[in-house]
Amino acid sequence: MAATLLAYLPKPFAVLAASSLMDTVGRRGLLLYNLPIMGACLALLSCTFTLMPANSIWRAVAAVLGTSFFSIAFSFSLGPIPNIISSELLPSDARSLGMSLSVGVQWLFSAMLVYVFPILTHKFGTQTMIAFFASMCVLAWFFTKAFVPETAGKSLEESSAMASD
């Protein structure tokens, strides 16, 4: 309980800071900056589970720090930004339906992950699953670099026009 509190205590402050940086740094910029941090935190966690004995105090410290910094980076990037960019890129006549589908699919995959993660962790090991998610952060960075446009400072019409180009 105390470790969870320590790991997630900074999250509300990160959310507030992220909301103020969203328009100045830009959505794409926040993704490109924070995805590597998320990947590094997950890689640290994977190495921690692989290399340190289960009863090591340093393993616990590394796990709390890795989780905390991951949570902060998530609050600046993959937490809010996909929904924000989705709403900005969809044309106004399809925005309502598009966002409903987008959020519905997001929740469906989140629910599937909650169900499947323990099964895969049991089969492949915690460190392997965490390393898998670290590699997904790397792929997400390349995807963002190649395909995600910057929508900060643009009107909804300008943003949705970028998506149709």
mmCIF file of C-alpha atoms in Angstrom:
data_model
loop_
_atom_site.group_PDB
_atom_site.id
_atom_site.type_symbol
_atom_site.label_atom_id
_atom_site.label_comp_id
_atom_site.label_asym_id
_atom_site.label_seq_id
_atom_site.Cartn_x
_atom_site.Cartn_y
_atom_site.Cartn_z
ATOM 1 C CA MET A 1 0.000 0.000 0.000
ATOM 2 C CA ALA A 2 2.753 2.466 0.943
ATOM 3 C CA ALA A 3 4.724 1.633 -2.218
ATOM 4 C CA THR A 4 1.657 2.255 -4.377
ATOM 5 C CA LEU A 5 1.057 5.573 -2.636
ATOM 6 C CA LEU A 6 4.686 6.599 -3.148
ATOM 7 C CA ALA A 7 4.651 5.509 -6.780
ATOM 8 C CA TYR A 8 1.480 7.378 -7.710
ATOM 9 C CA LEU A 9 1.632 10.396 -5.373
ATOM 10 C CA PRO A 10 3.229 12.633 -8.050
ATOM 11 C CA LYS A 11 0.580 11.747 -10.669
ATOM 12 C CA PRO A 12 -1.968 14.525 -9.884
ATOM 13 C CA PHE A 13 0.801 17.121 -10.073
ATOM 14 C CA ALA A 14 1.979 15.659 -13.382
ATOM 15 C CA VAL A 15 -1.550 15.887 -14.790
ATOM 16 C CA LEU A 16 -1.739 19.571 -13.841
ATOM 17 C CA ALA A 17 1.685 20.277 -15.328
ATOM 18 C CA ALA A 18 0.818 18.367 -18.506
ATOM 19 C CA SER A 19 -2.325 20.407 -19.050
ATOM 20 C CA SER A 20 -0.301 23.613 -18.955
ATOM 21 C CA LEU A 21 2.356 22.260 -21.359
ATOM 22 C CA MET A 22 -0.086 20.745 -23.848
ATOM 23 C CA ASP A 23 -0.388 23.920 -25.938
ATOM 24 C CA THR A 24 3.117 25.317 -25.439
ATOM 25 C CA VAL A 25 5.250 22.211 -26.055
ATOM 26 C CA GLY A 26 2.649 20.555 -28.261
ATOM 27 C CA ARG A 27 0.995 17.163 -28.190
ATOM 28 C CA ARG A 28 3.491 15.548 -30.567
ATOM 29 C CA GLY A 29 6.428 17.036 -28.669
ATOM 30 C CA LEU A 30 5.158 15.645 -25.370
ATOM 31 C CA LEU A 31 4.741 12.209 -26.944
ATOM 32 C CA LEU A 32 8.215 12.263 -28.491
ATOM 33 C CA TYR A 33 9.795 13.368 -25.223
ATOM 34 C CA ASN A 34 7.893 11.095 -22.824
ATOM 35 C CA LEU A 35 7.687 7.823 -24.778
ATOM 36 C CA PRO A 36 11.456 7.219 -24.354
ATOM 37 C CA ILE A 37 11.136 8.000 -20.644
ATOM 38 C CA MET A 38 8.314 5.478 -20.354
ATOM 39 C CA GLY A 39 10.352 2.891 -22.261
ATOM 40 C CA ALA A 40 13.415 3.510 -20.085
ATOM 41 C CA CYS A 41 11.358 3.165 -16.897
ATOM 42 C CA LEU A 42 9.904 -0.120 -18.121
ATOM 43 C CA ALA A 43 13.361 -1.348 -19.172
ATOM 44 C CA LEU A 44 14.627 -0.472 -15.683
ATOM 45 C CA LEU A 45 11.758 -2.447 -14.156
ATOM 46 C CA SER A 46 12.434 -5.418 -16.424
ATOM 47 C CA CYS A 47 16.142 -5.415 -15.536
ATOM 48 C CA THR A 48 15.272 -5.032 -11.872
ATOM 49 C CA PHE A 49 13.055 -8.110 -11.950
ATOM 50 C CA THR A 50 15.698 -10.024 -13.909
ATOM 51 C CA LEU A 51 18.875 -9.099 -12.038
ATOM 52 C CA MET A 52 17.957 -8.383 -8.427
ATOM 53 C CA PRO A 53 16.859 -10.914 -5.827
ATOM 54 C CA ALA A 54 13.187 -10.753 -4.859
ATOM 55 C CA ASN A 55 13.909 -9.757 -1.256
ATOM 56 C CA SER A 56 16.363 -6.951 -2.130
ATOM 57 C CA ILE A 57 15.551 -3.497 -0.779
ATOM 58 C CA TRP A 58 17.118 -2.018 -3.924
ATOM 59 C CA ARG A 59 14.699 -3.996 -6.060
ATOM 60 C CA ALA A 60 11.823 -2.420 -4.149
ATOM 61 C CA VAL A 61 13.334 1.059 -4.463
ATOM 62 C CA ALA A 62 13.934 0.617 -8.211
ATOM 63 C CA ALA A 63 10.391 -0.704 -8.677
ATOM 64 C CA VAL A 64 8.833 2.269 -6.868
ATOM 65 C CA LEU A 65 11.007 4.802 -8.717
ATOM 66 C CA GLY A 66 10.489 3.151 -12.104
ATOM 67 C CA THR A 67 6.736 2.973 -11.582
ATOM 68 C CA SER A 68 6.567 6.553 -10.332
ATOM 69 C CA PHE A 69 8.521 8.037 -13.240
ATOM 70 C CA PHE A 70 6.574 5.873 -15.707
ATOM 71 C CA SER A 71 3.320 7.181 -14.229
ATOM 72 C CA ILE A 72 4.510 10.783 -14.531
ATOM 73 C CA ALA A 73 5.622 10.303 -18.155
ATOM 74 C CA PHE A 74 2.323 8.541 -18.943
ATOM 75 C CA SER A 75 0.411 11.510 -17.497
ATOM 76 C CA PHE A 76 2.287 13.792 -19.903
ATOM 77 C CA SER A 77 1.763 11.608 -22.961
ATOM 78 C CA LEU A 78 -0.194 8.417 -23.538
ATOM 79 C CA GLY A 79 -2.672 9.214 -20.784
ATOM 80 C CA PRO A 80 -4.379 12.291 -22.248
ATOM 81 C CA ILE A 81 -2.893 12.924 -25.682
ATOM 82 C CA PRO A 82 -4.408 10.106 -27.806
ATOM 83 C CA ASN A 83 -7.927 11.257 -26.926
ATOM 84 C CA ILE A 84 -7.051 14.910 -27.489
ATOM 85 C CA ILE A 85 -5.444 14.293 -30.880
ATOM 86 C CA SER A 86 -8.263 11.966 -31.949
ATOM 87 C CA SER A 87 -10.859 14.619 -31.190
ATOM 88 C CA GLU A 88 -8.858 17.248 -33.079
ATOM 89 C CA LEU A 89 -8.186 15.156 -36.182
ATOM 90 C CA LEU A 90 -11.729 13.903 -36.716
ATOM 91 C CA PRO A 91 -13.944 16.049 -38.954
ATOM 92 C CA SER A 92 -16.695 17.871 -37.064
ATOM 93 C CA ASP A 93 -19.508 15.852 -38.652
ATOM 94 C CA ALA A 94 -17.900 12.563 -37.508
ATOM 95 C CA ARG A 95 -16.297 13.720 -34.240
ATOM 96 C CA SER A 96 -19.046 12.486 -31.918
ATOM 97 C CA LEU A 97 -19.253 8.999 -33.418
ATOM 98 C CA GLY A 98 -15.496 8.803 -33.968
ATOM 99 C CA MET A 99 -14.689 9.682 -30.366
ATOM 100 C CA SER A 100 -17.301 7.234 -29.088
ATOM 101 C CA LEU A 101 -15.689 4.473 -31.132
ATOM 102 C CA SER A 102 -12.169 5.568 -30.204
ATOM 103 C CA VAL A 103 -12.829 5.628 -26.465
ATOM 104 C CA GLY A 104 -14.851 2.400 -26.676
ATOM 105 C CA VAL A 105 -11.986 0.572 -28.402
ATOM 106 C CA GLN A 106 -9.523 2.037 -25.890
ATOM 107 C CA TRP A 107 -11.586 0.719 -22.964
ATOM 108 C CA LEU A 108 -12.083 -2.653 -24.663
ATOM 109 C CA PHE A 109 -8.328 -3.112 -25.094
ATOM 110 C CA SER A 110 -7.679 -1.898 -21.548
ATOM 111 C CA ALA A 111 -10.128 -4.485 -20.226
ATOM 112 C CA MET A 112 -8.546 -7.193 -22.387
ATOM 113 C CA LEU A 113 -5.105 -6.223 -21.095
ATOM 114 C CA VAL A 114 -6.267 -6.480 -17.486
ATOM 115 C CA TYR A 115 -7.534 -9.980 -18.235
ATOM 116 C CA VAL A 116 -4.628 -11.222 -20.399
ATOM 117 C CA PHE A 117 -1.654 -9.635 -18.588
ATOM 118 C CA PRO A 118 -1.648 -12.028 -15.595
ATOM 119 C CA ILE A 119 -1.962 -15.022 -17.922
ATOM 120 C CA LEU A 120 0.936 -13.875 -20.111
ATOM 121 C CA THR A 121 2.993 -12.909 -17.057
ATOM 122 C CA HIS A 122 2.523 -16.405 -15.657
ATOM 123 C CA LYS A 123 3.546 -17.948 -18.985
ATOM 124 C CA PHE A 124 6.479 -15.662 -19.938
ATOM 125 C CA GLY A 125 7.510 -13.977 -16.679
ATOM 126 C CA THR A 126 7.066 -10.474 -15.341
ATOM 127 C CA GLN A 127 10.355 -9.188 -16.726
ATOM 128 C CA THR A 128 9.537 -10.419 -20.241
ATOM 129 C CA MET A 129 6.127 -8.765 -20.260
ATOM 130 C CA ILE A 130 7.528 -5.493 -18.971
ATOM 131 C CA ALA A 131 10.296 -5.650 -21.606
ATOM 132 C CA PHE A 132 7.591 -6.200 -24.238
ATOM 133 C CA PHE A 133 5.821 -3.013 -23.151
ATOM 134 C CA ALA A 134 9.150 -1.146 -23.141
ATOM 135 C CA SER A 135 9.624 -2.204 -26.772
ATOM 136 C CA MET A 136 6.080 -0.992 -27.532
ATOM 137 C CA CYS A 137 7.131 2.451 -26.258
ATOM 138 C CA VAL A 138 10.003 2.406 -28.757
ATOM 139 C CA LEU A 139 7.639 1.447 -31.586
ATOM 140 C CA ALA A 140 5.159 4.124 -30.458
ATOM 141 C CA TRP A 141 7.947 6.718 -30.636
ATOM 142 C CA PHE A 142 8.736 5.767 -34.246
ATOM 143 C CA PHE A 143 5.023 5.723 -35.113
ATOM 144 C CA THR A 144 4.586 9.184 -33.573
ATOM 145 C CA LYS A 145 7.656 10.531 -35.377
ATOM 146 C CA ALA A 146 6.404 9.213 -38.727
ATOM 147 C CA PHE A 147 2.635 9.659 -38.605
ATOM 148 C CA VAL A 148 1.326 11.862 -35.777
ATOM 149 C CA PRO A 149 0.876 15.509 -36.773
ATOM 150 C CA GLU A 150 1.180 18.422 -34.369
ATOM 151 C CA THR A 151 -2.258 19.835 -33.614
ATOM 152 C CA ALA A 152 -1.379 22.374 -30.923
ATOM 153 C CA GLY A 153 -2.164 25.947 -31.900
ATOM 154 C CA LYS A 154 -4.363 24.896 -34.810
ATOM 155 C CA SER A 155 -8.113 25.248 -35.135
ATOM 156 C CA LEU A 156 -10.245 22.104 -35.247
ATOM 157 C CA GLU A 157 -10.827 22.726 -38.951
ATOM 158 C CA GLU A 158 -7.072 22.977 -39.634
ATOM 159 C CA SER A 159 -6.378 19.837 -37.587
ATOM 160 C CA SER A 160 -9.065 17.758 -39.259
ATOM 161 C CA ALA A 161 -7.852 18.965 -42.678
ATOM 162 C CA MET A 162 -4.380 17.584 -41.812
ATOM 163 C CA ALA A 163 -5.906 14.158 -41.215
ATOM 164 C CA SER A 164 -7.636 14.122 -44.590
ATOM 165 C CA ASP A 165 -4.452 15.019 -46.510
#
